[in-house]
CSV table of C-alpha atoms and ligand atoms in Angstrom, one decimal:
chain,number,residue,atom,x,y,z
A,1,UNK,CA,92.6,97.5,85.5
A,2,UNK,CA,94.1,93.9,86.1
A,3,UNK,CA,92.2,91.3,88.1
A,4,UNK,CA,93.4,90.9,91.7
A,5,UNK,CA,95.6,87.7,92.6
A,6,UNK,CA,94.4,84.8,93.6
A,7,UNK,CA,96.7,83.6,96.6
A,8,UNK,CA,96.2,80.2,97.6
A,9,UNK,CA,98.4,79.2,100.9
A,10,UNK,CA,98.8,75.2,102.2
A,11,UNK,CA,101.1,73.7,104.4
A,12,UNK,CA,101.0,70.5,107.1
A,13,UNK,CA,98.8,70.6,109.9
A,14,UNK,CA,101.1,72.6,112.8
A,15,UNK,CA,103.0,74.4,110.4
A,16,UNK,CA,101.9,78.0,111.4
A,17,UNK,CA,99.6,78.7,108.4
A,18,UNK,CA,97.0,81.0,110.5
A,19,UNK,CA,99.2,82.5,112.1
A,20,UNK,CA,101.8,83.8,108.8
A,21,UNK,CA,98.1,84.3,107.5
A,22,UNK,CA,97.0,86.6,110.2
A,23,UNK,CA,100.3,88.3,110.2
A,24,UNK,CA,100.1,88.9,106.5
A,25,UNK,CA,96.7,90.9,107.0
A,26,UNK,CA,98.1,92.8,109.3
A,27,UNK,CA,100.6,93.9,106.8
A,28,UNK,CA,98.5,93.7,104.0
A,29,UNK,CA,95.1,95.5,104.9
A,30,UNK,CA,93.8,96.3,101.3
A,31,UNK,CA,94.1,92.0,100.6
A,32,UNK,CA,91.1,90.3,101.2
A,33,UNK,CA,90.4,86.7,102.6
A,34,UNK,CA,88.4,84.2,100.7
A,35,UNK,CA,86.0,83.1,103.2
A,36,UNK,CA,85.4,79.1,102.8
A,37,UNK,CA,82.2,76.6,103.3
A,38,UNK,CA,82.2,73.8,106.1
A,39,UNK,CA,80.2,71.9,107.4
A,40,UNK,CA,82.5,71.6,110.6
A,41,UNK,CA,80.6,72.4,113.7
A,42,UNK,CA,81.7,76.8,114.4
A,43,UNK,CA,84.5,76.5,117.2
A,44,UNK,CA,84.3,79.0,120.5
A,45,UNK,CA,83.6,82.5,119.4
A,46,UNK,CA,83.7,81.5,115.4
A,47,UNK,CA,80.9,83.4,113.2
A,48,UNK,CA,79.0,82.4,110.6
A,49,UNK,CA,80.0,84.5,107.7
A,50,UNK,CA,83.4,85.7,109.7
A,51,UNK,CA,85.6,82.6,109.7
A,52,UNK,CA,83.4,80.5,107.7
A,53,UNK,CA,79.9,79.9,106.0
A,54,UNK,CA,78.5,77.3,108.5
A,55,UNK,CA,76.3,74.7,106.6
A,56,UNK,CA,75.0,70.7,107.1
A,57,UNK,CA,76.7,68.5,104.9
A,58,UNK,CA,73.2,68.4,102.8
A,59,UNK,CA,73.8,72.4,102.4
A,60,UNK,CA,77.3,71.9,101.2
A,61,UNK,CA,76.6,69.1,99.1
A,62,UNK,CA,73.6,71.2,97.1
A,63,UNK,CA,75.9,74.2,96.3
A,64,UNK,CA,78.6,71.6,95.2
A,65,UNK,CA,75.5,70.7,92.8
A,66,UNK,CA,74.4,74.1,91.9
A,67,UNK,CA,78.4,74.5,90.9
A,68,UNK,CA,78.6,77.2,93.5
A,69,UNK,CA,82.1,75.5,95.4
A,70,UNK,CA,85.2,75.9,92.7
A,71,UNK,CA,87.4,73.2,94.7
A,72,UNK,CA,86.3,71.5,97.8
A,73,UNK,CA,88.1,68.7,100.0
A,74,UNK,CA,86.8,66.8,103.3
A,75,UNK,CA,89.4,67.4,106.1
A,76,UNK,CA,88.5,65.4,109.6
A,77,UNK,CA,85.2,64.3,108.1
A,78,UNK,CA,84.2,67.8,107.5
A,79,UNK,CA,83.8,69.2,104.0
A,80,UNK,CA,85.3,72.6,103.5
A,81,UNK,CA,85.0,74.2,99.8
A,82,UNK,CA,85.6,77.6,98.3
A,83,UNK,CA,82.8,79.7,97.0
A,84,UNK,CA,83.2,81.0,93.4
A,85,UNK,CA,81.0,84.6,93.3
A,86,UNK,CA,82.5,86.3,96.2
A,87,UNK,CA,86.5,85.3,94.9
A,88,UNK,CA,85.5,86.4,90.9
A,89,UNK,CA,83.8,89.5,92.3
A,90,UNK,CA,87.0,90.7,94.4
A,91,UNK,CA,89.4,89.6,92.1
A,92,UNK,CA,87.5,91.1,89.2
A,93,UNK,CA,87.5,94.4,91.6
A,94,UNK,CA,91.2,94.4,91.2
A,95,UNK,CA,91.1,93.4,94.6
A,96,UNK,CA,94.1,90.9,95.9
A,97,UNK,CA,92.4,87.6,97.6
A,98,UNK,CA,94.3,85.4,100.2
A,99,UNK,CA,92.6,81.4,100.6
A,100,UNK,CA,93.9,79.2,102.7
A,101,UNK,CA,93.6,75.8,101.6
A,102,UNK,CA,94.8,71.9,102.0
A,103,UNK,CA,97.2,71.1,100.0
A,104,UNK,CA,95.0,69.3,97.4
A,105,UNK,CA,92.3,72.2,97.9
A,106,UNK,CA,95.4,74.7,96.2
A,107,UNK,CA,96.1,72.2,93.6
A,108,UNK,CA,92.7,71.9,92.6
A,109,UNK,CA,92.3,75.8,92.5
A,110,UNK,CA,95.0,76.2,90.5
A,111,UNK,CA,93.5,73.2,87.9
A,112,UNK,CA,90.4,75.3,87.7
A,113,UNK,CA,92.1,78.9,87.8
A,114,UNK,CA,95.4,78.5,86.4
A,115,UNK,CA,96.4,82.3,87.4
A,116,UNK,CA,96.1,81.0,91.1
A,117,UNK,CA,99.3,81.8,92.8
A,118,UNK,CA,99.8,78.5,94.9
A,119,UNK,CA,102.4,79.1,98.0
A,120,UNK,CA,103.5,76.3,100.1
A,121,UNK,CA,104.5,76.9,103.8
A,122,UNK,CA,107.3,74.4,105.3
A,123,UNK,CA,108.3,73.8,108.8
A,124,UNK,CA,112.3,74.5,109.5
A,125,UNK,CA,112.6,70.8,109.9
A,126,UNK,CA,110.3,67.7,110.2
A,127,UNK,CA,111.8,67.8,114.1
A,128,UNK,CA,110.5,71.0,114.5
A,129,UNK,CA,106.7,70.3,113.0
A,130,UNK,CA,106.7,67.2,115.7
A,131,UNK,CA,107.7,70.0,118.5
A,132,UNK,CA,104.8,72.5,117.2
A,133,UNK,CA,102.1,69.7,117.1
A,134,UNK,CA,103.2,68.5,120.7
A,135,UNK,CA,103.2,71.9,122.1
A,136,UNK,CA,99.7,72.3,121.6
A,137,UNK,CA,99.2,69.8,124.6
A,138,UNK,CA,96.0,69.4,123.3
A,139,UNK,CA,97.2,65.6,121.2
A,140,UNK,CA,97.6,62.3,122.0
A,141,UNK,CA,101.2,60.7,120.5
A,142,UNK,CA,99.5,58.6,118.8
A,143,UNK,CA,97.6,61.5,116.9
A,144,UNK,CA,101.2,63.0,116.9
A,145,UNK,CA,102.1,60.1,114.2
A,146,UNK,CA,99.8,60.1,112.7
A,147,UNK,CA,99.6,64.1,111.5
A,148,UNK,CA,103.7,63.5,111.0
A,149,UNK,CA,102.5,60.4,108.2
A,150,UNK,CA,100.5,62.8,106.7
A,151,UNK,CA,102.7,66.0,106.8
A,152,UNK,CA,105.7,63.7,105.1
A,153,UNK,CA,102.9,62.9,102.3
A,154,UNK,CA,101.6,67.1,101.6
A,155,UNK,CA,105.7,67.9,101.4
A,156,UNK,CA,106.3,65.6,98.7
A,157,UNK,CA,103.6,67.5,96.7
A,158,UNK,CA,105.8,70.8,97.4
A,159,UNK,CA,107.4,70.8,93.8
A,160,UNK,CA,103.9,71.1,92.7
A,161,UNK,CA,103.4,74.4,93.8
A,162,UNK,CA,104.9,78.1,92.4
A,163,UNK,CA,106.2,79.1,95.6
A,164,UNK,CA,108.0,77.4,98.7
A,165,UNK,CA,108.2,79.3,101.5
A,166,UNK,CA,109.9,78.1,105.0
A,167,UNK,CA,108.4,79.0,108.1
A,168,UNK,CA,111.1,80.0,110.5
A,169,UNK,CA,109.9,82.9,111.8
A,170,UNK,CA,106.4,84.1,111.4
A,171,UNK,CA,107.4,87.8,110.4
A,172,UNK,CA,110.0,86.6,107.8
A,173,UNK,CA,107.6,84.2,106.6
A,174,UNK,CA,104.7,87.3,105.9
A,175,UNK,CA,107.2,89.3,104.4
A,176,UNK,CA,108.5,86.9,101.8
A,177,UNK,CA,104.8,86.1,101.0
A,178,UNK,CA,104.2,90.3,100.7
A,179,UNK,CA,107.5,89.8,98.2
A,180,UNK,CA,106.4,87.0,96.1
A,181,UNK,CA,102.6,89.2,95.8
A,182,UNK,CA,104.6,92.3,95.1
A,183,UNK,CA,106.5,90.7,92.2
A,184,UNK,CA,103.3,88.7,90.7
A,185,UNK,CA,101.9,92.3,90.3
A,186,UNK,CA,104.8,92.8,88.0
A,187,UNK,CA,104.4,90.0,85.4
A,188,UNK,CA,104.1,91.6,82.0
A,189,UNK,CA,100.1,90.0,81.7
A,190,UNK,CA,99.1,92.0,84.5
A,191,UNK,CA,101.1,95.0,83.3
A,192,UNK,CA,100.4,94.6,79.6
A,193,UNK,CA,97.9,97.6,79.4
A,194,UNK,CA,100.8,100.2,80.8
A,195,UNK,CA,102.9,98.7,77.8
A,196,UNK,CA,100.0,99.1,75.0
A,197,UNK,CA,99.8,102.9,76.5
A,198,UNK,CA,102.9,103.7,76.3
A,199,UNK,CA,103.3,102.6,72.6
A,200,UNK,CA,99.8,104.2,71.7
A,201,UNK,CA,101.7,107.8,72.5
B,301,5GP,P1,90.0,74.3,110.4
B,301,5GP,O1,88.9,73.3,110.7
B,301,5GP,O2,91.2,74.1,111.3
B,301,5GP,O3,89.5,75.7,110.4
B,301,5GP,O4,90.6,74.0,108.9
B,301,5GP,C1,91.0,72.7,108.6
B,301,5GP,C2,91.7,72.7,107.3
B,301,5GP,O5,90.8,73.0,106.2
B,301,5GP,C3,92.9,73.7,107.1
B,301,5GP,O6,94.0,73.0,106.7
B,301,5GP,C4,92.4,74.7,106.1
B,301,5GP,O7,93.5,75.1,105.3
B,301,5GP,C5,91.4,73.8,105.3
B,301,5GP,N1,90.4,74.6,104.5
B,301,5GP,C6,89.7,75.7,105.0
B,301,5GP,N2,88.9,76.1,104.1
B,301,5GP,C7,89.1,75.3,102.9
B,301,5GP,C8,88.5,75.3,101.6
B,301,5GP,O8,87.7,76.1,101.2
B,301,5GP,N3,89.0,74.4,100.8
B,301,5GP,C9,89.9,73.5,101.1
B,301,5GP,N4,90.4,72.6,100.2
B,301,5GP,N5,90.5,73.5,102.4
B,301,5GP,C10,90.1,74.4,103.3
Protein backbone atom coordinates (compact mmCIF):
# COMPACT_ATOMS: atom_id res chain seq x y z
CA UNK A 1 0.00 0.00 0.00
CA UNK A 2 1.16 3.62 -0.93
CA UNK A 3 1.74 6.25 1.65
CA UNK A 4 -1.12 8.73 1.95
CA UNK A 5 -0.56 12.46 0.55
CA UNK A 6 0.74 14.94 2.13
CA UNK A 7 -1.52 18.09 1.25
CA UNK A 8 -0.15 21.32 2.33
CA UNK A 9 -2.69 24.39 1.61
CA UNK A 10 -1.45 28.43 1.97
CA UNK A 11 -2.89 31.43 0.84
CA UNK A 12 -3.02 35.37 2.13
CA UNK A 13 -4.59 36.20 5.19
CA UNK A 14 -8.63 36.72 4.11
CA UNK A 15 -8.40 34.49 1.26
CA UNK A 16 -10.95 31.75 2.52
CA UNK A 17 -8.43 29.08 3.42
CA UNK A 18 -10.65 27.58 6.53
CA UNK A 19 -13.39 27.77 4.96
CA UNK A 20 -12.32 25.69 1.27
CA UNK A 21 -10.59 23.67 4.14
CA UNK A 22 -13.68 22.88 5.99
CA UNK A 23 -15.57 22.37 2.93
CA UNK A 24 -13.08 19.96 1.61
CA UNK A 25 -13.68 17.67 4.83
CA UNK A 26 -16.97 17.68 4.33
CA UNK A 27 -16.38 16.22 1.01
CA UNK A 28 -13.54 14.26 1.82
CA UNK A 29 -14.29 12.43 5.28
CA UNK A 30 -11.75 9.53 4.98
CA UNK A 31 -8.71 12.73 4.71
CA UNK A 32 -7.35 13.64 7.78
CA UNK A 33 -6.06 17.07 9.22
CA UNK A 34 -2.66 17.60 10.53
CA UNK A 35 -3.23 19.12 13.66
CA UNK A 36 -0.45 22.02 14.33
CA UNK A 37 1.57 23.44 17.58
CA UNK A 38 1.06 27.10 18.83
CA UNK A 39 1.78 28.80 21.31
CA UNK A 40 -1.15 31.34 20.47
CA UNK A 41 -3.49 31.79 23.38
CA UNK A 42 -6.90 28.88 22.30
CA UNK A 43 -9.65 31.36 20.81
CA UNK A 44 -13.52 30.96 22.17
CA UNK A 45 -14.56 27.41 22.15
CA UNK A 46 -10.93 26.17 20.56
CA UNK A 47 -9.61 22.72 22.24
CA UNK A 48 -6.54 21.71 23.03
CA UNK A 49 -5.81 18.72 20.90
CA UNK A 50 -8.97 19.64 18.42
CA UNK A 51 -7.77 22.81 16.59
CA UNK A 52 -4.43 22.86 17.94
CA UNK A 53 -1.78 21.50 20.55
CA UNK A 54 -1.75 24.52 23.00
CA UNK A 55 1.85 25.04 24.44
CA UNK A 56 4.12 28.25 26.04
CA UNK A 57 6.61 29.25 23.75
CA UNK A 58 9.20 27.31 26.26
CA UNK A 59 7.04 24.03 25.21
CA UNK A 60 7.25 24.73 21.62
CA UNK A 61 10.72 25.74 21.64
CA UNK A 62 11.80 22.20 23.47
CA UNK A 63 10.04 20.00 20.94
CA UNK A 64 11.62 22.24 18.15
CA UNK A 65 14.89 20.83 20.10
CA UNK A 66 13.83 17.36 20.55
CA UNK A 67 13.23 17.62 16.47
CA UNK A 68 9.64 16.86 17.11
CA UNK A 69 8.24 20.09 14.71
CA UNK A 70 9.19 19.28 10.79
CA UNK A 71 8.61 23.05 9.74
CA UNK A 72 7.56 25.72 12.01
CA UNK A 73 7.01 29.60 11.34
CA UNK A 74 5.96 32.53 13.94
CA UNK A 75 2.80 34.28 12.56
CA UNK A 76 1.56 37.47 14.93
CA UNK A 77 4.25 36.63 17.40
CA UNK A 78 2.96 33.18 17.92
CA UNK A 79 4.85 30.17 16.88
CA UNK A 80 2.86 27.59 15.08
CA UNK A 81 4.81 24.29 13.82
CA UNK A 82 3.82 20.88 12.51
CA UNK A 83 4.34 17.73 14.48
CA UNK A 84 6.20 14.92 12.64
CA UNK A 85 4.81 11.44 14.42
CA UNK A 86 1.22 11.95 14.02
CA UNK A 87 1.65 13.16 9.91
CA UNK A 88 4.31 9.89 9.30
CA UNK A 89 1.92 7.70 11.19
CA UNK A 90 -1.23 8.66 8.93
CA UNK A 91 0.51 8.97 5.91
CA UNK A 92 2.36 5.68 6.49
CA UNK A 93 -1.47 4.30 7.24
CA UNK A 94 -2.19 5.09 3.59
CA UNK A 95 -4.13 7.60 5.11
CA UNK A 96 -4.50 11.21 2.96
CA UNK A 97 -3.43 14.31 5.38
CA UNK A 98 -4.64 17.90 4.79
CA UNK A 99 -2.09 20.89 6.67
CA UNK A 100 -2.77 24.12 6.49
CA UNK A 101 0.08 26.26 6.49
CA UNK A 102 1.73 29.94 5.79
CA UNK A 103 3.10 30.11 2.86
CA UNK A 104 6.71 29.64 3.95
CA UNK A 105 5.36 26.89 6.48
CA UNK A 106 4.38 24.72 2.83
CA UNK A 107 7.61 25.58 1.32
CA UNK A 108 9.52 24.44 4.14
CA UNK A 109 7.45 21.12 4.25
CA UNK A 110 7.95 20.51 0.92
CA UNK A 111 12.06 21.15 1.46
CA UNK A 112 11.84 18.54 4.13
CA UNK A 113 9.24 16.14 2.41
CA UNK A 114 9.61 16.57 -1.14
CA UNK A 115 6.35 14.34 -1.92
CA UNK A 116 4.35 17.21 -0.07
CA UNK A 117 1.69 18.36 -2.50
CA UNK A 118 1.90 22.25 -1.96
CA UNK A 119 -1.54 24.09 -3.15
CA UNK A 120 -1.76 27.68 -3.25
CA UNK A 121 -5.26 29.41 -2.73
CA UNK A 122 -5.74 32.93 -4.65
CA UNK A 123 -8.28 35.57 -4.15
CA UNK A 124 -10.36 36.45 -7.65
CA UNK A 125 -8.58 39.70 -7.50
CA UNK A 126 -6.35 41.72 -5.09
CA UNK A 127 -9.83 44.18 -5.01
CA UNK A 128 -11.58 41.37 -3.82
CA UNK A 129 -9.01 40.15 -0.87
CA UNK A 130 -9.31 44.07 0.35
CA UNK A 131 -13.30 43.52 0.38
CA UNK A 132 -13.02 40.04 2.41
CA UNK A 133 -10.47 41.49 5.01
CA UNK A 134 -12.85 44.64 5.40
CA UNK A 135 -15.90 42.72 5.79
CA UNK A 136 -14.79 41.11 8.77
CA UNK A 137 -15.48 44.61 10.52
CA UNK A 138 -13.32 43.43 13.06
CA UNK A 139 -9.82 45.67 11.27
CA UNK A 140 -8.65 48.84 11.43
CA UNK A 141 -7.55 50.39 7.69
CA UNK A 142 -4.56 50.69 8.68
CA UNK A 143 -4.27 46.89 9.50
CA UNK A 144 -6.12 46.62 6.15
CA UNK A 145 -2.70 47.84 4.40
CA UNK A 146 -0.88 46.36 6.01
CA UNK A 147 -2.26 42.46 5.47
CA UNK A 148 -2.64 43.77 1.51
CA UNK A 149 1.63 44.54 1.70
CA UNK A 150 1.93 41.29 2.88
CA UNK A 151 -0.62 39.30 0.66
CA UNK A 152 1.13 41.14 -2.58
CA UNK A 153 4.56 39.56 -1.09
CA UNK A 154 2.95 35.46 -0.36
CA UNK A 155 1.48 35.74 -4.27
CA UNK A 156 4.68 36.35 -5.70
CA UNK A 157 5.93 33.03 -4.12
CA UNK A 158 2.85 31.36 -6.07
CA UNK A 159 5.11 29.94 -8.85
CA UNK A 160 6.77 28.15 -6.13
CA UNK A 161 4.13 25.89 -5.46
CA UNK A 162 2.60 22.63 -7.61
CA UNK A 163 -0.78 23.78 -7.63
CA UNK A 164 -2.59 27.27 -7.97
CA UNK A 165 -5.97 27.29 -7.22
CA UNK A 166 -8.46 30.52 -7.37
CA UNK A 167 -10.85 31.01 -4.86
CA UNK A 168 -13.98 32.16 -6.47
CA UNK A 169 -16.33 30.19 -4.97
CA UNK A 170 -15.76 28.07 -1.97
CA UNK A 171 -17.44 24.84 -3.49
CA UNK A 172 -15.49 25.13 -6.84
CA UNK A 173 -12.49 25.83 -4.97
CA UNK A 174 -13.06 22.17 -2.77
CA UNK A 175 -13.69 20.38 -5.71
CA UNK A 176 -10.70 21.37 -7.79
CA UNK A 177 -8.56 20.60 -4.64
CA UNK A 178 -10.63 16.90 -4.45
CA UNK A 179 -9.31 16.85 -8.42
CA UNK A 180 -5.84 17.74 -8.01
CA UNK A 181 -5.77 14.76 -4.78
CA UNK A 182 -7.67 12.49 -7.12
CA UNK A 183 -5.03 12.71 -9.89
CA UNK A 184 -1.86 12.71 -7.35
CA UNK A 185 -3.26 9.17 -6.47
CA UNK A 186 -2.61 8.36 -10.05
CA UNK A 187 1.12 9.17 -10.47
CA UNK A 188 2.83 5.98 -11.59
CA UNK A 189 5.16 6.13 -7.98
CA UNK A 190 2.11 5.67 -6.04
CA UNK A 191 0.70 3.19 -8.56
CA UNK A 192 3.98 1.31 -9.27
CA UNK A 193 3.07 -1.91 -7.27
CA UNK A 194 -0.32 -2.41 -9.52
CA UNK A 195 2.26 -2.27 -12.52
CA UNK A 196 4.99 -4.79 -11.02
CA UNK A 197 1.63 -7.10 -10.40
CA UNK A 198 0.45 -7.12 -13.44
CA UNK A 199 3.78 -8.03 -15.12
CA UNK A 200 4.56 -10.71 -12.39
CA UNK A 201 1.26 -12.67 -14.03
P1 LIG B 1 -4.69 31.11 13.27
O1 LIG B 1 -4.04 31.73 14.46
O2 LIG B 1 -5.62 32.07 12.56
O3 LIG B 1 -5.37 29.80 13.62
O4 LIG B 1 -3.56 30.73 12.21
C1 LIG B 1 -2.70 31.69 11.75
C2 LIG B 1 -1.86 31.16 10.60
O5 LIG B 1 -0.99 30.12 11.03
C3 LIG B 1 -2.68 30.59 9.43
O6 LIG B 1 -2.21 31.23 8.24
C4 LIG B 1 -2.31 29.14 9.40
O7 LIG B 1 -2.22 28.67 8.06
C5 LIG B 1 -0.92 29.14 10.01
N1 LIG B 1 -0.55 27.86 10.63
C6 LIG B 1 -1.30 27.06 11.42
N2 LIG B 1 -0.60 25.99 11.80
C7 LIG B 1 0.62 26.08 11.21
C8 LIG B 1 1.80 25.25 11.23
O8 LIG B 1 1.86 24.18 11.83
N3 LIG B 1 2.87 25.70 10.53
C9 LIG B 1 2.86 26.86 9.83
N4 LIG B 1 3.94 27.19 9.15
N5 LIG B 1 1.76 27.66 9.79
C10 LIG B 1 0.67 27.27 10.48
Amino acid sequence: MSNGLIVSISGPSGVGKGTVIAKLREMLPDCRHSISVTSRDPRGEEKDGVEYYFRTREEFERLIAEGEIIEYDQYVGNYYGTPLTPLITMSGKGQDVLLDLTVAGSLALKEKFEETVTIFLLPPSLKELRNRLTGRGTESEELVDKRMGQAKKEIADAPKFDYVVTNDSVEQAAEEIAAIMLAEHGRFKRRSETVEKLLAE
